[in-house]
XYZ file of C-alpha atoms in Angstrom:
691
model
C -15.375 13.417 -21.002
C -14.743 10.594 -19.028
C -16.413 7.638 -18.818
C -17.712 6.648 -15.281
C -15.592 3.571 -15.817
C -11.911 6.197 -15.809
C -13.817 8.270 -13.103
C -13.610 5.378 -10.965
C -10.502 4.713 -11.643
C -8.999 7.235 -10.889
C -11.328 8.282 -8.192
C -9.988 4.777 -7.097
C -6.656 5.485 -7.352
C -6.335 9.102 -5.702
C -7.762 8.135 -2.844
C -4.738 5.138 -2.740
C -2.119 7.712 -2.786
C -4.150 9.796 0.080
C -4.038 6.845 2.163
C -1.179 5.258 1.579
C 1.274 9.244 1.750
C -0.792 9.613 5.287
C 0.066 5.939 6.694
C 3.794 6.621 5.300
C 4.054 10.146 7.084
C 2.652 8.563 10.091
C 3.692 5.364 10.777
C 7.761 6.642 10.006
C 7.865 9.546 12.337
C 6.282 7.650 14.869
C 9.730 4.674 13.990
C 12.337 6.800 14.469
C 10.816 8.251 17.871
C 9.847 4.583 19.429
C 9.758 6.000 22.500
C 8.020 9.871 21.695
C 5.221 7.361 20.494
C 5.661 5.448 23.472
C 5.049 8.167 26.236
C 2.434 9.787 24.009
C 0.734 5.815 24.288
C 1.189 6.310 28.737
C -0.568 9.607 28.282
C -3.583 7.967 26.465
C -3.343 5.370 29.090
C -3.425 7.837 31.430
C -5.794 9.417 30.990
C -7.787 5.957 31.229
C -6.436 5.145 34.431
C -4.277 2.848 32.605
C -0.793 4.148 33.567
C 0.271 2.571 36.919
C -1.478 -1.590 34.904
C 0.462 -1.970 31.385
C 4.311 -2.055 32.498
C 6.560 -0.043 29.874
C 7.407 -2.538 27.556
C 4.674 -3.094 26.178
C 3.427 0.346 25.724
C 7.165 0.588 23.826
C 6.420 -3.011 22.110
C 3.164 -1.609 21.597
C 5.479 2.114 20.075
C 7.992 0.477 18.064
C 4.285 -2.583 16.771
C 1.538 0.205 15.746
C 4.478 2.454 13.660
C 5.539 -0.577 12.033
C 1.963 -0.901 10.515
C 1.089 2.561 9.313
C 3.716 2.330 7.470
C 3.883 -0.953 5.967
C 0.022 -0.890 5.320
C 0.832 2.662 3.540
C 3.531 1.107 1.165
C 1.610 -2.051 0.697
C -1.336 0.712 -0.699
C 0.805 2.457 -2.115
C 2.307 -0.524 -4.462
C -0.895 -2.243 -3.959
C 0.357 -5.753 -3.056
C -2.699 -7.758 -1.643
C -5.768 -5.116 -2.904
C -7.526 -6.780 -1.322
C -6.385 -7.632 2.176
C -4.705 -4.285 2.472
C -8.058 -2.234 1.362
C -10.178 -4.469 3.975
C -7.539 -3.911 6.573
C -6.605 0.071 6.369
C -11.236 0.194 5.759
C -10.799 -1.951 9.478
C -8.574 0.064 11.251
C -9.874 3.652 10.253
C -13.393 1.901 11.622
C -11.909 2.167 14.945
C -10.279 4.935 15.216
C -12.624 7.417 13.461
C -14.346 6.794 16.860
C -11.657 7.140 18.631
C -10.418 10.258 17.404
C -14.181 11.461 17.722
C -14.374 10.588 21.446
C -10.654 12.541 22.173
C -12.068 16.155 20.380
C -14.897 15.876 22.866
C -13.468 15.423 25.766
C -9.971 16.294 24.937
C -7.677 13.827 27.749
C -5.322 14.613 25.650
C -3.785 17.977 24.108
C -2.380 16.518 21.106
C -3.309 13.004 19.084
C 0.127 12.060 18.034
C -0.949 10.990 15.166
C 2.173 12.569 13.077
C 4.488 12.890 16.672
C 6.542 15.983 16.757
C 6.404 16.721 13.726
C 3.155 17.483 12.246
C 0.257 18.413 15.818
C -2.462 18.148 15.194
C -5.480 19.335 17.641
C -7.740 16.919 18.501
C -10.656 18.032 15.942
C -8.144 18.585 13.576
C -7.265 14.191 13.982
C -10.838 13.835 13.584
C -11.417 15.609 10.111
C -8.659 13.900 8.465
C -9.400 11.119 10.056
C -12.962 11.050 8.773
C -11.723 11.923 5.084
C -9.424 8.491 5.711
C -12.391 6.855 6.251
C -13.849 7.944 2.879
C -11.358 7.331 1.193
C -10.705 3.277 2.244
C -13.998 3.019 2.338
C -13.672 3.971 -1.862
C -10.865 1.582 -2.227
C -12.727 -1.346 -0.043
C -15.549 -0.792 -2.673
C -12.952 -1.233 -5.784
C -9.904 -2.991 -4.943
C -8.307 -3.789 -8.139
C -8.316 -0.467 -9.733
C -5.624 0.367 -8.015
C -2.975 -0.023 -10.107
C 0.476 -1.848 -9.260
C 3.254 -0.267 -9.824
C 5.397 -3.393 -9.595
C 4.225 -7.140 -11.004
C 3.250 -9.932 -8.828
C 5.875 -11.678 -9.124
C 8.072 -9.357 -7.285
C 5.750 -8.147 -4.472
C 7.559 -10.488 -1.553
C 10.578 -8.190 -2.142
C 8.182 -4.692 -1.598
C 6.530 -6.792 1.677
C 9.163 -8.235 3.189
C 12.117 -5.148 2.905
C 9.082 -2.555 4.351
C 8.850 -4.836 7.736
C 12.717 -5.481 7.981
C 13.395 -1.237 7.452
C 10.386 0.207 9.394
C 11.449 -2.129 12.421
C 15.817 -2.584 11.846
C 14.838 1.965 12.077
C 12.839 1.105 15.105
C 15.726 -0.580 16.771
C 18.205 1.994 15.374
C 16.453 4.881 17.171
C 15.703 3.782 20.402
C 19.449 2.864 20.684
C 20.707 5.518 19.243
C 18.555 9.190 18.540
C 16.327 9.450 16.308
C 18.045 10.801 12.489
C 15.441 13.185 12.694
C 14.978 15.340 15.340
C 11.885 17.341 14.928
C 10.786 18.797 18.805
C 12.238 22.651 20.068
C 15.456 21.295 21.145
C 17.423 19.811 18.390
C 20.750 20.257 17.080
C 21.117 23.852 16.450
C 18.051 25.265 18.751
C 18.794 28.531 20.734
C 17.204 27.257 23.249
C 16.868 30.854 25.220
C 15.731 32.737 21.756
C 12.877 29.397 21.647
C 11.282 31.196 25.287
C 11.320 34.583 24.216
C 8.002 36.178 23.566
C 8.375 38.728 20.576
C 7.490 42.773 21.655
C 3.700 43.167 20.598
C 2.496 39.400 21.063
C -0.847 38.478 21.392
C -2.152 38.227 25.505
C -3.911 36.190 27.041
C -7.718 37.116 27.121
C -9.404 36.040 30.417
C -13.542 36.818 31.367
C -15.032 36.876 34.572
C -19.117 36.227 35.495
C -20.482 37.689 38.655
C -22.886 36.382 40.590
C -24.993 38.396 42.412
C -28.691 37.821 44.300
C -31.155 39.931 44.925
C -34.620 39.469 45.998
C -33.591 35.537 46.456
C -33.040 36.108 42.630
C -29.133 34.793 41.468
C -28.166 35.751 38.641
C -24.416 36.072 36.721
C -23.495 39.590 34.795
C -20.221 41.027 33.892
C -18.453 43.476 33.790
C -19.900 45.718 31.077
C -23.305 44.564 33.132
C -22.213 44.340 36.588
C -25.396 46.025 38.028
C -25.633 48.604 41.669
C -25.539 48.476 44.536
C -28.271 46.516 45.772
C -27.216 43.529 44.971
C -24.245 40.847 46.818
C -22.127 39.319 45.808
C -22.748 35.837 45.631
C -19.191 33.952 43.590
C -17.216 34.720 40.669
C -16.309 32.666 38.194
C -12.557 33.522 35.243
C -12.037 31.592 32.263
C -9.881 31.606 29.861
C -11.224 32.950 27.024
C -8.206 33.157 24.866
C -4.915 31.254 24.698
C -2.354 34.800 23.282
C 0.558 33.176 22.326
C 2.727 30.192 23.803
C 7.251 30.725 22.779
C 8.563 27.196 21.134
C 9.779 26.740 24.536
C 7.878 27.157 27.864
C 8.465 24.632 29.893
C 12.678 24.588 30.630
C 13.515 25.194 33.844
C 16.479 24.656 35.868
C 17.061 24.644 39.421
C 18.391 23.252 43.227
C 17.189 20.169 44.415
C 15.748 22.425 47.346
C 13.602 24.699 44.912
C 15.194 27.420 46.310
C 17.034 28.623 43.442
C 16.111 28.845 39.590
C 19.458 28.906 38.005
C 18.272 29.010 33.945
C 18.829 31.603 33.043
C 23.069 31.817 35.039
C 23.390 28.365 33.197
C 22.124 29.016 29.297
C 24.105 32.585 29.643
C 27.429 30.046 29.901
C 30.111 31.419 27.281
C 31.221 28.764 27.957
C 31.244 24.596 27.005
C 28.192 23.146 29.070
C 27.552 19.393 29.384
C 23.909 18.438 30.577
C 23.265 14.887 31.318
C 19.829 13.970 30.968
C 17.428 11.897 33.055
C 13.275 12.067 33.170
C 13.924 9.066 35.728
C 16.941 8.474 37.301
C 16.232 5.191 38.905
C 15.699 3.818 36.043
C 18.502 5.507 33.593
C 20.718 2.440 32.609
C 23.634 2.924 34.265
C 25.619 0.267 32.048
C 27.784 3.336 30.685
C 28.659 5.078 33.410
C 31.773 4.823 33.513
C 31.818 6.171 29.788
C 30.170 9.130 31.624
C 32.472 9.764 35.237
C 35.720 9.789 31.659
C 33.600 13.206 30.659
C 32.911 14.458 34.095
C 36.035 14.228 34.493
C 37.394 15.910 31.526
C 34.789 18.509 31.555
C 36.466 19.093 35.055
C 40.380 18.307 33.979
C 39.214 21.776 30.952
C 36.824 24.620 33.209
C 33.997 22.694 31.076
C 30.493 22.940 33.233
C 29.122 19.434 33.599
C 25.134 19.186 35.546
C 22.336 16.047 35.711
C 19.036 16.985 34.665
C 16.251 14.728 36.556
C 12.642 14.954 37.938
C 13.420 11.964 40.238
C 13.158 13.000 44.200
C 16.498 12.770 46.325
C 16.331 9.458 47.485
C 16.480 8.578 43.566
C 19.472 10.483 42.837
C 20.969 9.020 46.431
C 21.232 6.233 44.819
C 22.343 6.995 41.178
C 25.172 8.688 43.021
C 25.511 5.265 45.628
C 25.824 3.278 42.267
C 27.342 5.282 39.577
C 30.603 7.405 42.180
C 28.397 10.459 40.526
C 30.152 13.150 41.819
C 28.399 16.169 39.261
C 25.563 18.426 40.352
C 22.647 18.046 40.080
C 19.135 20.092 39.200
C 15.129 19.905 39.194
C 13.943 20.545 35.783
C 10.544 18.881 34.844
C 10.152 15.881 33.456
C 7.997 16.189 30.851
C 9.977 18.897 29.333
C 13.370 16.248 29.955
C 11.142 13.676 27.111
C 11.357 16.264 24.975
C 14.586 17.523 25.331
C 16.145 14.423 24.570
C 14.533 10.309 23.407
C 17.444 8.517 26.142
C 17.516 7.257 29.719
C 20.305 9.562 30.063
C 20.591 11.285 27.598
C 23.570 13.562 27.186
C 23.778 17.480 25.413
C 26.072 20.579 25.199
C 25.646 23.432 25.020
C 27.227 27.255 24.280
C 25.815 30.051 25.134
C 22.211 28.499 25.157
C 23.250 26.511 21.613
C 22.492 23.072 21.420
C 25.531 21.678 20.157
C 25.680 17.515 20.093
C 22.971 15.501 21.476
C 24.416 11.210 21.609
C 22.315 8.606 23.211
C 23.650 6.602 26.125
C 24.946 4.111 23.352
C 26.971 6.796 21.710
C 28.469 8.560 23.692
C 31.739 11.054 22.461
C 34.893 9.726 22.727
C 36.650 12.220 25.303
C 38.556 11.187 28.222
C 42.619 12.804 29.283
C 43.683 12.550 26.320
C 41.076 14.073 24.387
C 42.398 17.998 23.087
C 39.549 20.074 23.528
C 36.467 21.378 22.871
C 37.665 24.081 20.461
C 40.213 21.103 18.696
C 37.107 18.789 17.883
C 34.340 18.735 15.926
C 31.934 19.214 19.148
C 33.317 22.024 19.372
C 30.841 23.272 16.937
C 27.373 23.002 15.998
C 26.816 19.565 14.262
C 26.880 19.879 11.158
C 22.833 17.792 9.939
C 21.079 18.495 7.284
C 17.454 17.929 7.205
C 17.271 17.575 3.282
C 20.985 15.180 3.541
C 19.427 13.016 5.737
C 15.859 12.675 4.209
C 17.189 12.343 1.469
C 19.444 9.567 2.623
C 16.778 7.447 4.532
C 14.339 6.787 0.736
C 18.350 5.983 -0.629
C 17.967 3.632 1.626
C 15.069 2.533 1.575
C 14.508 2.779 -2.377
C 17.542 2.104 -3.320
C 17.416 -2.562 -2.441
C 14.127 -2.236 -3.000
C 15.455 -1.511 -6.659
C 18.655 -3.161 -6.670
C 16.277 -6.716 -5.129
C 13.879 -5.948 -7.852
C 16.213 -5.884 -10.164
C 18.160 -8.624 -9.591
C 15.051 -11.136 -9.102
C 14.153 -10.468 -12.637
C 17.361 -10.738 -13.524
C 17.603 -13.847 -11.935
C 14.145 -15.524 -13.628
C 14.982 -14.427 -17.061
C 18.391 -16.725 -16.301
C 16.794 -19.283 -15.085
C 13.737 -19.346 -18.517
C 16.562 -19.062 -20.279
C 18.070 -21.738 -19.319
C 14.874 -23.714 -18.683
C 13.655 -23.217 -22.435
C 16.948 -23.590 -23.980
C 17.902 -27.359 -22.735
C 15.238 -27.550 -26.398
C 16.601 -25.375 -29.049
C 12.950 -26.282 -30.994
C 11.091 -26.475 -27.994
C 12.420 -22.696 -27.974
C 11.495 -21.415 -31.500
C 8.232 -23.574 -31.060
C 7.427 -20.995 -27.607
C 8.020 -19.086 -29.789
C 6.302 -18.983 -31.625
C 3.566 -19.802 -29.440
C 4.370 -15.838 -28.039
C 3.073 -14.784 -31.709
C 0.391 -16.604 -31.552
C -3.417 -14.441 -29.870
C -4.348 -16.072 -26.449
C -8.227 -16.584 -26.299
C -9.960 -17.416 -23.937
C -14.269 -17.078 -25.701
C -17.487 -17.965 -24.056
C -20.022 -19.668 -25.424
C -23.649 -19.088 -24.135
C -24.813 -20.868 -25.816
C -29.509 -21.309 -25.227
C -29.143 -19.724 -22.079
C -29.992 -16.469 -20.421
C -33.307 -13.824 -20.721
C -32.094 -10.668 -21.684
C -32.345 -9.127 -18.464
C -29.382 -12.048 -17.177
C -28.172 -11.454 -20.067
C -26.616 -7.708 -19.810
C -25.832 -8.778 -16.137
C -24.096 -11.213 -16.948
C -21.696 -9.170 -19.533
C -21.812 -6.010 -16.921
C -20.477 -8.273 -13.848
C -17.275 -9.485 -16.989
C -16.407 -6.307 -18.180
C -16.204 -4.419 -14.602
C -14.247 -7.609 -13.369
C -12.124 -7.965 -16.418
C -11.061 -4.008 -16.473
C -10.399 -3.732 -12.387
C -7.845 -6.729 -13.496
C -6.811 -6.817 -17.313
C -6.414 -10.702 -18.536
C -3.368 -11.952 -19.572
C -5.045 -12.746 -23.010
C -7.662 -11.741 -25.448
C -11.303 -12.883 -24.233
C -14.536 -12.576 -26.243
C -17.862 -13.534 -24.827
C -20.450 -15.159 -28.568
C -24.343 -14.564 -27.312
C -27.401 -15.493 -28.568
C -28.502 -13.089 -31.172
C -30.809 -10.944 -28.128
C -27.960 -9.953 -26.860
C -25.877 -8.311 -29.064
C -27.028 -5.164 -29.590
C -27.708 -4.658 -25.752
C -24.484 -6.117 -24.706
C -22.190 -4.066 -27.148
C -23.624 -0.887 -25.919
C -21.930 -2.142 -21.376
C -18.532 -4.090 -23.437
C -15.902 -2.513 -23.289
C -14.191 -3.247 -27.072
C -10.368 -2.386 -25.335
C -10.946 -5.545 -22.682
C -13.717 -7.932 -23.650
C -13.989 -8.883 -27.723
C -17.776 -9.660 -28.595
C -19.538 -12.205 -31.073
C -22.859 -14.198 -31.926
C -23.182 -17.745 -32.163
C -24.086 -18.527 -35.656
C -24.737 -16.932 -38.936
C -27.117 -17.320 -41.887
C -25.405 -18.924 -45.337
C -27.847 -17.094 -46.445
C -26.718 -12.927 -47.777
C -30.556 -11.537 -47.394
C -34.094 -12.554 -48.566
C -36.964 -14.530 -47.879
C -35.474 -16.484 -44.931
C -37.947 -16.265 -41.862
C -35.961 -16.744 -39.086
C -32.000 -16.262 -40.142
C -30.170 -13.977 -39.704
C -26.891 -12.483 -42.146
C -23.720 -12.195 -41.828
C -24.105 -8.623 -42.249
C -26.975 -7.887 -39.414
C -24.584 -9.421 -36.802
C -22.520 -7.820 -37.788
C -24.314 -4.139 -37.520
C -24.444 -5.139 -33.260
C -21.141 -3.922 -32.774
C -19.972 -7.662 -32.801
C -16.048 -8.902 -34.241
C -16.799 -12.503 -34.367
C -18.536 -15.381 -35.065
C -18.777 -19.192 -33.742
C -19.089 -21.520 -37.203
C -19.585 -25.550 -37.491
C -20.202 -26.028 -33.788
C -21.046 -30.233 -33.179
C -24.466 -28.933 -32.155
C -25.566 -26.444 -35.272
C -24.065 -30.233 -37.178
C -25.656 -32.729 -35.128
C -28.885 -30.864 -34.320
C -29.378 -28.315 -37.933
C -28.434 -30.768 -40.188
C -25.125 -27.690 -41.901
C -22.311 -29.766 -44.479
C -19.267 -28.550 -45.138
C -20.512 -27.485 -48.334
C -23.308 -24.541 -46.156
C -20.515 -23.562 -43.722
C -18.310 -23.060 -46.252
C -20.332 -20.294 -47.848
C -21.564 -19.447 -43.992
C -17.070 -18.573 -43.777
C -17.488 -16.574 -47.170
C -20.664 -14.432 -45.963
C -19.302 -13.919 -42.403
C -15.360 -13.100 -43.659
C -17.365 -10.217 -45.844
C -19.193 -8.666 -43.845
C -15.951 -7.745 -41.345
C -16.096 -10.004 -39.532
C -13.512 -12.879 -37.982
C -14.857 -16.735 -37.551
C -13.993 -19.030 -34.464
C -14.619 -22.153 -36.353
C -15.533 -25.607 -34.991
C -13.801 -29.092 -35.561
C -13.711 -32.298 -33.635
C -15.009 -36.083 -33.659
C -17.396 -38.042 -31.852
C -16.544 -40.960 -29.058
C -17.275 -43.125 -32.174
C -14.519 -41.656 -34.452
C -12.462 -40.944 -31.301
C -12.222 -44.928 -30.537
C -10.884 -45.919 -34.129
C -9.035 -43.622 -33.735
C -10.360 -41.257 -36.848
C -10.059 -37.845 -34.791
C -7.144 -36.991 -37.996
C -9.244 -37.650 -40.670
C -12.192 -36.033 -39.403
C -11.116 -32.724 -38.500
C -9.122 -32.559 -41.965
C -12.237 -33.174 -43.805
C -13.899 -30.395 -42.201
C -11.497 -28.149 -41.946
C -10.499 -28.682 -45.955
C -14.758 -29.036 -46.049
C -15.242 -25.799 -45.036
C -11.883 -23.092 -44.956
C -9.392 -24.668 -47.150
C -10.936 -22.635 -50.355
C -9.569 -19.762 -48.466
C -6.819 -18.028 -48.954
C -3.952 -17.160 -47.156
C -4.543 -13.441 -46.156
C -8.434 -14.487 -45.424
C -7.463 -17.593 -43.511
C -5.288 -14.914 -40.434
C -9.442 -13.760 -39.639
C -9.664 -17.910 -39.154
C -9.844 -19.187 -35.029
C -10.194 -22.788 -35.178
C -11.308 -23.927 -32.442
C -11.048 -27.969 -31.701
C -13.817 -29.562 -29.436
C -14.122 -33.414 -29.237
C -18.173 -34.034 -29.507
C -17.624 -36.414 -27.040
C -16.459 -34.111 -24.128
C -18.981 -31.255 -24.741
C -21.123 -30.339 -21.568
C -20.554 -34.121 -20.041
C -17.935 -33.598 -17.932
C -15.185 -35.731 -19.309
C -12.169 -33.902 -20.692
C -9.775 -35.036 -23.688
C -6.090 -35.079 -21.180
C -3.958 -32.550 -22.033
C -1.664 -35.325 -23.581
C -4.502 -36.095 -26.320
C -5.555 -32.362 -26.930
C -2.046 -31.466 -27.565
C -0.972 -34.022 -29.806
C -4.496 -33.191 -31.963
C -3.768 -29.128 -31.435
C -0.011 -29.958 -33.221
C -1.762 -32.164 -35.662
C -4.344 -29.627 -36.831
C -1.290 -26.458 -36.950
C 0.820 -29.433 -38.830
C -1.628 -29.423 -41.930
C -2.363 -25.986 -42.439
C 0.881 -25.491 -42.847
C 1.166 -28.077 -45.636
C -1.857 -25.667 -47.150
C -0.621 -22.287 -45.758
C 2.636 -21.877 -44.562
C 4.544 -22.521 -41.555
C 4.102 -19.031 -40.906
C 0.491 -18.905 -40.732
C 0.135 -22.484 -38.644
C 2.602 -20.865 -36.534
C 0.110 -17.423 -36.600
C -3.325 -19.606 -35.808
C -4.739 -19.232 -32.602
C -6.481 -23.076 -32.058
C -8.485 -23.417 -28.876
C -9.741 -26.001 -26.496
C -13.551 -26.664 -26.305
C -14.677 -29.715 -24.390
C -15.800 -29.602 -20.373
C -12.615 -26.999 -19.623
C -12.992 -25.434 -16.620
C -10.753 -23.711 -13.910
C -9.055 -26.340 -12.249
C -7.584 -28.230 -15.836
C -6.931 -25.096 -17.613
C -3.697 -24.187 -16.201
C -2.359 -27.720 -17.124
C -4.187 -27.412 -20.990
C -2.716 -23.467 -21.563
C -0.128 -23.794 -20.726
C 1.244 -26.538 -23.086
C 2.649 -25.857 -26.385
C -0.504 -25.218 -29.232
C -3.185 -24.565 -27.772
C -3.283 -20.793 -27.560
C -6.903 -20.866 -25.667
C -10.816 -21.942 -24.755
C -14.328 -21.906 -26.129
C -15.642 -22.328 -23.229
C -19.572 -23.608 -22.811
C -21.534 -23.325 -19.346
C -18.580 -22.113 -17.368
C -18.365 -18.895 -19.477
C -22.114 -19.116 -17.628
C -20.910 -17.714 -14.117
C -18.022 -14.640 -14.087
C -16.318 -16.519 -11.120
C -16.306 -19.312 -12.935
C -15.700 -18.285 -16.346
C -12.828 -14.861 -15.343
C -11.237 -19.493 -13.351
C -10.434 -20.154 -16.288
C -9.256 -16.758 -18.107
C -6.557 -16.878 -15.465
C -5.215 -19.511 -16.019
C -2.615 -17.315 -19.192
C -1.518 -15.357 -16.049
């Protein structure tokens, strides 16, 4: 059965995938169709009565920005980049968007929210339901952001961050300059427009219901056809409402008519057997006229080869005439629906090639075909048949454009970092070898709670530490050593794979009439794996001698406990330059009687007595010097291999601010932490020094 922690982890990462993939899809379909997103923003502004206030350049900028934000946040969430910040931004985004979509669902100012462009069309109520799910998921992520599993190391996150933003902005600009690389609209290349307008036989017809308002003897009532009353009632009014939409063809608003509005030429043009070029401009007064020369060349080409060339626009005749005056256009102009023309092609103007109503090719005005008087007939060019476009191949190409550079950049970054590390470390072969040996040793941060906190406070701290380190895995072994009363309770809370548990002392007797003492066997029975022995406070306040500590060590090892053995000099001994003599004597008197195999269960903690609880700290050079000396005398006793495997911790006012400098030293393998271990944030700050 899964534990509560694992269930939370699973929920967070499932929610993370749902939100990330939704945002990536939503942002990408907006990015590849920035004009379509701009049109949707304009629809919202029109519903709010602001369409004439906000200029087009602003709505286009918002279109590109919205796509970039959604896509980037989705990718950042997918790769767990800046987990806390991104989870907060996601939640804030959904807190704003969910009430907004509820308003859309209730008032229905626009029929389609445009969340996924034309790729996936949702009703406003479907959009609201989707946002409710996303809001719940983002809240789950927000509560436990550090449970999100990273797919890439923290050092490489800058690559994902910068390339993602660059990729999506470049994609939008590319699709804006040319045409969307993916066309989800019904007028895509290969579409048969006339077939898209057909209504199948037997298709569901729209349903209507008429209500009659009648009056009799001063009383008004509503009736339907089914319960229409007798002639004694007087007719007052009636109203008809549509109760069912019926079948709506994929293309239902496409028409072409002459400028005077007297002739609909839609069927005539769609039924033409030859090639037909349609220049599309929803608003010709806003059309880009920089390439009108190329358009005129294509028109002349059509005239030379007997192809049709017309311009479709929703503009009035004055605007059309201005275009003629500017460009010298001689081609025929037809009227069509503005919204339809915006849907047909995302360019103003844009060019579309039809044959018998089938869309063969589409071009932006920035990328017109090279068809001049020297070009062969269409039948003899690639333009004579439907442009070969594979949706799957296009999507694959886009994914490769995004993922392949990321993989290459990440690989290059890792290789550069690795070679740089090698160059730096190999400058000194001896130092390089010693660092390799250091990496063989366990890195440890141990907390010594001393006589602090009641049972409830201790359990609460243990829970907080367990949650923090389970969510953000440490790069070292972590141990907390607690008063005896905490051991059994705390053991039930800790994940042993993340945090080890130790006692602060044990008796020098195995069992018997020793009131108040706690044996090594008792400590082990609580679930503890470690015990601190030889702490200066035990030596100073309770007179523990080297012989007593020798007995305690043997009993601890006999009962399967690992020993954190403390040594260190007083201020007077340091000032007399006797620190080496002191630590050597303390080791020889209590643990150097052990065999080499037994000594492997000893962790040495060097604690200068003058720095414990005083706020004073040995400099990193002082600490490294005596740590190196301690390792040298272990090597003299047990050999280089045992010495290189022994972890030596520093204790004595070690805190988050000085831990990185201390831990960077070759012979310092971690810390035994006193006061700073009583607050989870302070203790974790020291643990994170290993990162």
